[in-house]
Short mmCIF file of C-alpha atoms and ligand atoms in Angstrom, two decimals:
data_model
loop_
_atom_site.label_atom_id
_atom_site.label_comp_id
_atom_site.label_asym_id
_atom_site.label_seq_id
_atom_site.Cartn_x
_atom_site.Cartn_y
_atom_site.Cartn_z
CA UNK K 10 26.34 3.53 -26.81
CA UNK K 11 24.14 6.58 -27.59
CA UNK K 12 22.88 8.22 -24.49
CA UNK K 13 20.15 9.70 -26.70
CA UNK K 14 16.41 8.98 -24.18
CA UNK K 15 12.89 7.98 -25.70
CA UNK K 16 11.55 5.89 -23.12
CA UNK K 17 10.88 7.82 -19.69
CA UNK K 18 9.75 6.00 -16.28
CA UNK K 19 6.74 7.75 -13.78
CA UNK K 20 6.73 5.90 -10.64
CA UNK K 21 3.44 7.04 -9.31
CA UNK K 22 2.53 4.25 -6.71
CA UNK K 23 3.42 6.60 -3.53
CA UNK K 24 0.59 6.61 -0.66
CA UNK K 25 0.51 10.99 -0.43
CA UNK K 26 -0.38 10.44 3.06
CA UNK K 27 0.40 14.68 3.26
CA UNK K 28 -2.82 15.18 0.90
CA UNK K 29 -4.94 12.87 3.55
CA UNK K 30 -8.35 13.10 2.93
CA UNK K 31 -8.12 13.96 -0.46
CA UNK K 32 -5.78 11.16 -1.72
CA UNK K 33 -8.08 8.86 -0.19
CA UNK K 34 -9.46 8.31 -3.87
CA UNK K 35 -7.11 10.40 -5.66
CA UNK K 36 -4.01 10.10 -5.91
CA UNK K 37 -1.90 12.69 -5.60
CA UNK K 38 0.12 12.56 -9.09
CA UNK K 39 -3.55 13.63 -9.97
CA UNK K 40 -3.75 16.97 -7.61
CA UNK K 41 -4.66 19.96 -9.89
CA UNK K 42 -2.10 22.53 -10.30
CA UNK K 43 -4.43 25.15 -11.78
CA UNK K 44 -6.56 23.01 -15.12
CA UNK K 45 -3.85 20.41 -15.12
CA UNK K 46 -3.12 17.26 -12.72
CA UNK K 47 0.35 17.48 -11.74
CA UNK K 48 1.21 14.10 -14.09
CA UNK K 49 0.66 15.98 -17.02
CA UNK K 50 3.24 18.37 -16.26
CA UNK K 51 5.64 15.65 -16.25
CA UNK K 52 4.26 13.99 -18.71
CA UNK K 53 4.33 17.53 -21.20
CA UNK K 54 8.29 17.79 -19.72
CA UNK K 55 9.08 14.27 -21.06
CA UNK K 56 7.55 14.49 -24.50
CA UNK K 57 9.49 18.00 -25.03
CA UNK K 58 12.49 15.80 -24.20
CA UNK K 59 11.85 13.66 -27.16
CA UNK K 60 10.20 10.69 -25.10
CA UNK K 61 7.63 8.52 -27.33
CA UNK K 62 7.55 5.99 -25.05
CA UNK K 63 5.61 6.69 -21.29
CA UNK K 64 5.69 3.83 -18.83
CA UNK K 65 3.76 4.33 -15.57
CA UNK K 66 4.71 2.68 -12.45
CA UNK K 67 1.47 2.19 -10.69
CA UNK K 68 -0.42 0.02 -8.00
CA UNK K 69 -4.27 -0.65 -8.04
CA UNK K 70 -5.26 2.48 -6.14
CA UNK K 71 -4.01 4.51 -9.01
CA UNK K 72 -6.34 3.83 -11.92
CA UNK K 73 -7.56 7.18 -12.49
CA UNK K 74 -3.88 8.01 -13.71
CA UNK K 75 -4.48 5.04 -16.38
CA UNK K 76 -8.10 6.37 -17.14
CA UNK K 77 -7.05 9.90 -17.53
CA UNK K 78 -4.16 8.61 -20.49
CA UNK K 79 -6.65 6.67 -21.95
CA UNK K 80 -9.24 8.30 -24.89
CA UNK K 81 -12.27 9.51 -23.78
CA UNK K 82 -14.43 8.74 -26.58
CA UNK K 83 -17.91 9.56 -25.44
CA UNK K 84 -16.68 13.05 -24.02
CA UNK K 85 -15.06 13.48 -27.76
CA UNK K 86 -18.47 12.41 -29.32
CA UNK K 87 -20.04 14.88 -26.93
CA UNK K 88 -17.55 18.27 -27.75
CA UNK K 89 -17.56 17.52 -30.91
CA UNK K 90 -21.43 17.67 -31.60
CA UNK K 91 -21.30 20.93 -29.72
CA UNK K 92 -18.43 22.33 -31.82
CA UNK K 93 -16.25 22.93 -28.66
CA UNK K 94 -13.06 22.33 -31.19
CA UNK K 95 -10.54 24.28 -28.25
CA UNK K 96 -11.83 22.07 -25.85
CA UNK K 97 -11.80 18.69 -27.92
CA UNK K 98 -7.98 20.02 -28.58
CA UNK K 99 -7.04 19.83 -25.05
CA UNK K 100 -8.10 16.80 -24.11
CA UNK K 101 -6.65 15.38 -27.24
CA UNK K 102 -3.13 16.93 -26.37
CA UNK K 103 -3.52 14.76 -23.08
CA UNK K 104 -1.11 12.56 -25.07
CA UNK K 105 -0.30 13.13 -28.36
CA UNK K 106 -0.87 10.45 -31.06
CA UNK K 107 3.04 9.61 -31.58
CA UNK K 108 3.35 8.67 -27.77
CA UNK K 109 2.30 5.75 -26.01
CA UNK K 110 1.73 4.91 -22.25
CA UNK K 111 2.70 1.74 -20.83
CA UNK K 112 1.10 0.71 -17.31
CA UNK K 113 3.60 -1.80 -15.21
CA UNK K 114 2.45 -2.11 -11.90
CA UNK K 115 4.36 -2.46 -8.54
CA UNK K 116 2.87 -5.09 -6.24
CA UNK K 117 4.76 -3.95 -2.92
CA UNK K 118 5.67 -0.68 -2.09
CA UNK K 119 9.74 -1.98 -1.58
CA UNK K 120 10.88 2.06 -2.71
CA UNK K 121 11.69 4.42 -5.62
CA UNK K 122 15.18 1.83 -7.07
CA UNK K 123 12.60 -1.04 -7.05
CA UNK K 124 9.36 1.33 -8.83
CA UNK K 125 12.16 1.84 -11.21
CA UNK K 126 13.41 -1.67 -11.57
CA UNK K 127 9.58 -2.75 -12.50
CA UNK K 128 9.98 -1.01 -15.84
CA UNK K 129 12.64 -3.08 -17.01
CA UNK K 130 10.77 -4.92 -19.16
CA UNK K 131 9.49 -2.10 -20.93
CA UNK K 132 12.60 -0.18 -21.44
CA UNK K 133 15.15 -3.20 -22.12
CA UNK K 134 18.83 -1.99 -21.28
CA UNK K 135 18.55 1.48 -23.20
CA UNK K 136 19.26 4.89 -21.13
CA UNK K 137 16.14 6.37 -19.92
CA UNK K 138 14.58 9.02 -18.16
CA UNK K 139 13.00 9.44 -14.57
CA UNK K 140 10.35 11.70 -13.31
CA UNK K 141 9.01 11.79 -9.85
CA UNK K 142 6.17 13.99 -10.91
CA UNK K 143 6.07 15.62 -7.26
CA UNK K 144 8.64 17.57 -8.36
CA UNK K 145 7.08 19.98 -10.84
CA UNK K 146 9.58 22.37 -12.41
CA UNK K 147 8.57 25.43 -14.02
CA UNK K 148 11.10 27.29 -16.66
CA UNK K 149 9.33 30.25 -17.41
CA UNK K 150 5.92 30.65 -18.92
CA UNK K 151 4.61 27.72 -21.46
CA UNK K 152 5.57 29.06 -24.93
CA UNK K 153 7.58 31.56 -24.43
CA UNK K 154 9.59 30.10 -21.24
CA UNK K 155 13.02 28.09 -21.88
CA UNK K 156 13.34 24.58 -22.33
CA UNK K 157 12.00 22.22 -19.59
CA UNK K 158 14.53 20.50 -16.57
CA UNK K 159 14.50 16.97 -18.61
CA UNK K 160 14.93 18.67 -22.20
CA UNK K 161 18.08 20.32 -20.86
CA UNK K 162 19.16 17.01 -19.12
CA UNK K 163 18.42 14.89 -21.98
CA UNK K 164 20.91 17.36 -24.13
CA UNK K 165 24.00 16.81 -22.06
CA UNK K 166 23.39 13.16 -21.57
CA UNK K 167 23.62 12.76 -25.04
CA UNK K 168 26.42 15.55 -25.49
CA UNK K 169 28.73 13.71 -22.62
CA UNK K 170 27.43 10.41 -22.70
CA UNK K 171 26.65 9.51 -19.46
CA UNK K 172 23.81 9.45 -16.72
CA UNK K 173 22.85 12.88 -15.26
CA UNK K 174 20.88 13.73 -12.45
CA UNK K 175 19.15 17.15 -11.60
CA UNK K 176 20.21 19.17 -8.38
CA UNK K 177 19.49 22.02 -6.82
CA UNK K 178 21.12 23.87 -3.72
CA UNK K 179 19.22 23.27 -0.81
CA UNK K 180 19.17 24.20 2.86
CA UNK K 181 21.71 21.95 5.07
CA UNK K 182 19.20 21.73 7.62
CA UNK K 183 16.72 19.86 4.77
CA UNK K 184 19.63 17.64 3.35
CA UNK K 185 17.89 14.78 5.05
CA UNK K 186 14.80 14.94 2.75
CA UNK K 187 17.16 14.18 -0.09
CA UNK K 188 19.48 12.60 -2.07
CA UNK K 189 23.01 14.17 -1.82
CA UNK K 190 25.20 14.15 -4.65
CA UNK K 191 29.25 15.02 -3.80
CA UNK K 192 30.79 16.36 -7.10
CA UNK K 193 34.25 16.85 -8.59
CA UNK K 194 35.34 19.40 -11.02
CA UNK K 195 31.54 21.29 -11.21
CA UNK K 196 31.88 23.58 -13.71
CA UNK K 197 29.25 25.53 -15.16
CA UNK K 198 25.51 24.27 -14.51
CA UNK K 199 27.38 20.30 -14.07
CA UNK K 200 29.85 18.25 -12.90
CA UNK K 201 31.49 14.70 -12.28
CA UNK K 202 29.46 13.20 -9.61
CA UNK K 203 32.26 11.41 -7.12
CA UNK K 204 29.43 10.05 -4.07
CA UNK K 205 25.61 9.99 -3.52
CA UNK K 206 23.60 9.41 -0.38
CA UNK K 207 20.01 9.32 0.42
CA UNK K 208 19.16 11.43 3.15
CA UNK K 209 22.30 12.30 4.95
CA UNK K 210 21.76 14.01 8.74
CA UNK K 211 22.85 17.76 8.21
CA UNK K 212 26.41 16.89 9.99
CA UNK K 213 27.70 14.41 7.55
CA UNK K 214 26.28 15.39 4.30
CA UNK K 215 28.92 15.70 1.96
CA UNK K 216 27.52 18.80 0.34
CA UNK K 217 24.13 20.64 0.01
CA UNK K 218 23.11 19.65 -3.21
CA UNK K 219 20.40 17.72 -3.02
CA UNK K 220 19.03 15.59 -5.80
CA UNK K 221 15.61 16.75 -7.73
CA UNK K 222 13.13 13.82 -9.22
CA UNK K 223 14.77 14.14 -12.85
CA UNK K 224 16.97 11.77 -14.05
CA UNK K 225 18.88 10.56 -17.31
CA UNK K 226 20.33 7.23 -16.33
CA UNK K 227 22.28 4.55 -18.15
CA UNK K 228 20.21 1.15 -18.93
CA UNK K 229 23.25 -0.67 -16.56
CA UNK K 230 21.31 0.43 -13.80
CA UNK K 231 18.66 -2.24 -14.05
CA UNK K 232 21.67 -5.05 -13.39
CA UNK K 233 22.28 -3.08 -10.52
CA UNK K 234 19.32 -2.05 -8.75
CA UNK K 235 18.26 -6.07 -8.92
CA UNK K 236 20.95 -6.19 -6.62
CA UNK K 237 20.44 -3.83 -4.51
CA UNK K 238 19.60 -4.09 -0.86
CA UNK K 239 17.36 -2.21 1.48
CA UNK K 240 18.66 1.25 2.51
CA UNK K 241 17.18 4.12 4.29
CA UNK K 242 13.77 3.86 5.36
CA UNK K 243 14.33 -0.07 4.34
CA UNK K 244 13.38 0.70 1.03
CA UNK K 245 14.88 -0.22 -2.17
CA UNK K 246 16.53 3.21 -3.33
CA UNK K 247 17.15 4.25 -6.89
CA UNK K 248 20.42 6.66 -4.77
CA UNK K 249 22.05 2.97 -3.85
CA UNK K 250 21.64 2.06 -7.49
CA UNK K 251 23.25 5.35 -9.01
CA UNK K 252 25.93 5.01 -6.07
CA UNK K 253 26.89 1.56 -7.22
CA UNK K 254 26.86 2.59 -10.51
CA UNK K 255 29.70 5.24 -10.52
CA UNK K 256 31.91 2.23 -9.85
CA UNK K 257 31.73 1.39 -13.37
CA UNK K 258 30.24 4.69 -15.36
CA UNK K 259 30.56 8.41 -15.22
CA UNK K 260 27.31 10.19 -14.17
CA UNK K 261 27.12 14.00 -14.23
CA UNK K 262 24.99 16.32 -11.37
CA UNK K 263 23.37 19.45 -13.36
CA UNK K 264 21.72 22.40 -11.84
CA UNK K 265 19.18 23.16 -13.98
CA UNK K 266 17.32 26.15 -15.13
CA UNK K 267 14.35 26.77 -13.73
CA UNK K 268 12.30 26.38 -10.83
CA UNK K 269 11.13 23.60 -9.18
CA UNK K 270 8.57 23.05 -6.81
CA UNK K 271 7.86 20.56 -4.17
CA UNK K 272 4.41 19.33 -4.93
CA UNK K 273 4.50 16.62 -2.48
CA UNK K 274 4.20 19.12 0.21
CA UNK K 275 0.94 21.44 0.53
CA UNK K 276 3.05 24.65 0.65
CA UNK K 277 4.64 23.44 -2.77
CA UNK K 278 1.49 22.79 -4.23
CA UNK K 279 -0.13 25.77 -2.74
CA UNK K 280 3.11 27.93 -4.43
CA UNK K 281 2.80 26.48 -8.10
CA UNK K 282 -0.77 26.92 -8.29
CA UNK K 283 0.02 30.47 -7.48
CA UNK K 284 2.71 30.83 -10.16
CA UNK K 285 0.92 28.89 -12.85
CA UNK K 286 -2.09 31.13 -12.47
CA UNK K 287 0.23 33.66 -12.94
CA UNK K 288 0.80 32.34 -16.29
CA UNK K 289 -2.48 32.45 -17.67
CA UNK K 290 -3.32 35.57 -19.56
CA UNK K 291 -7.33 34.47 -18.45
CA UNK K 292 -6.15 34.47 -14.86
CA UNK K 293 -3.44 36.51 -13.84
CA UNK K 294 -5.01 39.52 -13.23
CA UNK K 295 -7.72 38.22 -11.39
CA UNK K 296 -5.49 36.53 -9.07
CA UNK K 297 -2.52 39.19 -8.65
CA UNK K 298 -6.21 41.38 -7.59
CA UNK K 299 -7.09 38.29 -5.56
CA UNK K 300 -3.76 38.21 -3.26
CA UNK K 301 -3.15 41.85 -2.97
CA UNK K 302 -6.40 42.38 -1.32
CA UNK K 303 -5.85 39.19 0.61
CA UNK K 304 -2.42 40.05 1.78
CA UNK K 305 -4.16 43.79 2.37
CA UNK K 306 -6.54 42.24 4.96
C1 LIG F 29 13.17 10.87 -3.72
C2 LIG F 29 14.61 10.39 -3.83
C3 LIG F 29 15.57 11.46 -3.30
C4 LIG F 29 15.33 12.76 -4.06
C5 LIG F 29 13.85 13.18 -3.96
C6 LIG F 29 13.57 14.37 -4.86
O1 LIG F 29 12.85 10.98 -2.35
O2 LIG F 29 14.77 9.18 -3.09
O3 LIG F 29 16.91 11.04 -3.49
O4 LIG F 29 16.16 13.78 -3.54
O5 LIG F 29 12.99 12.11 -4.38
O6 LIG F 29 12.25 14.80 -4.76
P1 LIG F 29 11.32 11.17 -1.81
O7 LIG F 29 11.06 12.64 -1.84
O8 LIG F 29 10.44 10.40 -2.75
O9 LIG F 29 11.34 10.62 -0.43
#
């Protein structure tokens, strides 16, 4: 089996109580991060992988995220009368004509292994990507940056044929926000993953690499995660799945390049917002002026 990914899996049917109000109507895959809602960035990180094929895990508070995919044609009619190509370019680019989205929904909110599990249909038993769009992860400046988290992962998957699953070192204190992956052999940027555990107290994690929303993983899960049972939280978790998993295939943890921040937390969405408008030659003065003068006061 080729381990080569086109499909790639957005479960975006979280609550974001930690955006309350503003995720009262919008949901938070939808929170700007600069001109861009934070899907898109996942979304622009999947197609660079070589993904033609989107499908969106969603519930029916979430149908902005279908209505922003979806072509806007009276907005097109509208730029295009007024000549505003650039601008009728970027909303066009929202999703480029070779890809498609796909829009399963998830009835009950039973966790992240059973969001996953609801795409089955969509991607059959073919290895696939996941992106928790939360986790936005920057590699340098668009264009002239390296290659994005999933491009990377999507390279050795296919290179080593097997599953892999971004990490990055984290605090010990924090390993209970996280999945924690125990490796053998890491060499390099990967390694042999030999245990995984969701959100492991501090004082019996078995490391501190924690597990980042990016995954390449091996169409055998799906067999799996319908037999998976409730873990932490009592939630269906996509960790059990990979952890059952390694009984029967390899799966590698990689430390990528690049930089990821935690969008489902206000300071993480406060910090990309900074570093993104730091990326715009239009902005980037303006707001380097902006903080020095408020960091002056
Ligand atoms: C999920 C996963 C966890 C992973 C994290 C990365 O947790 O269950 O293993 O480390 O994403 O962001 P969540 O943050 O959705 O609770």
């Amino acid at each position: 089996m080729s381990f080569r990914i086109r499909k790639a899996v957005f479960p975006v049917a979280g609550l974001g109580t930690r955006f309350l109000p503003a995720t009262k109507t919008v949901p938070k895959e939808m929170l700007p991060v600069v001109d861009k809602p934070l899907i898109q960035y996942a979304v622009d990180e999947a197609i660079e992988a070589g993904c033609d094929t989107l499908v969106f895990v969603t519930n029916r508070y979430k149908h902005s995220v279908a209505d922003y995919f979806d072509k806007a044609y009276e907005l097109e009619q509208k730029l295009e009368k007024a000549g505003k190509t650039e601008l009728l370019a970027v909303i066009r680019e929202v999703l480029p004509r070779h890809v498609r989205a796909v829009f399963v929904t998830q009835a009950e909110a039973l966790g992240l292994g059973h969001a996953v599990l609801c795409a089955r249909p969509v991607i059959g038993d073919e290895p696939f990507a996941v992106l928790l769009p939360d986790d936005l992860i920057w590699n340098g400046r668009s264009g002239s940056g390296g290659p994005g988290a999933l491009k990377q992962m999507a390279e050795l998957a296919e290179r080593e044929n097997a599953s892999v699953i971004a990490v990055q070192d984290v605090p010990r204190e924090q390993t209970g926000s996280y999945g924690i992956v125990e490796t053998i052999d890491f060499s390099g940027r990967h390694g042999a993953i030999a245990a995984i555990v969701e959100k492991p107290r501090p004082e019996v994690a078995p490391s501190t690499l924690g597990v980042v929303g990016r995954y390449v993983l091996s169409g055998r899960i799906f067999d799996i995660l319908e037999k998976t049972r409730p873990g932490a939280g009592g939630e269906i978790q996509l960790t059990d799945g990979i952890a059952a998993l390694l009984k029967e295939e390899r799966a590698l943890a990689y430390r990528f390049e690049g930089r990821r921040f935690d969008c489902g937390s206000r300071i993480g969405l406060v910090e990309a917002t900074i570093q993104f408008a730091l990326d715009h030659d239009d902005l980037a003065d303006a707001a380097r002026a902006y903080m020095r003068d408020a960091l002056s006061r």
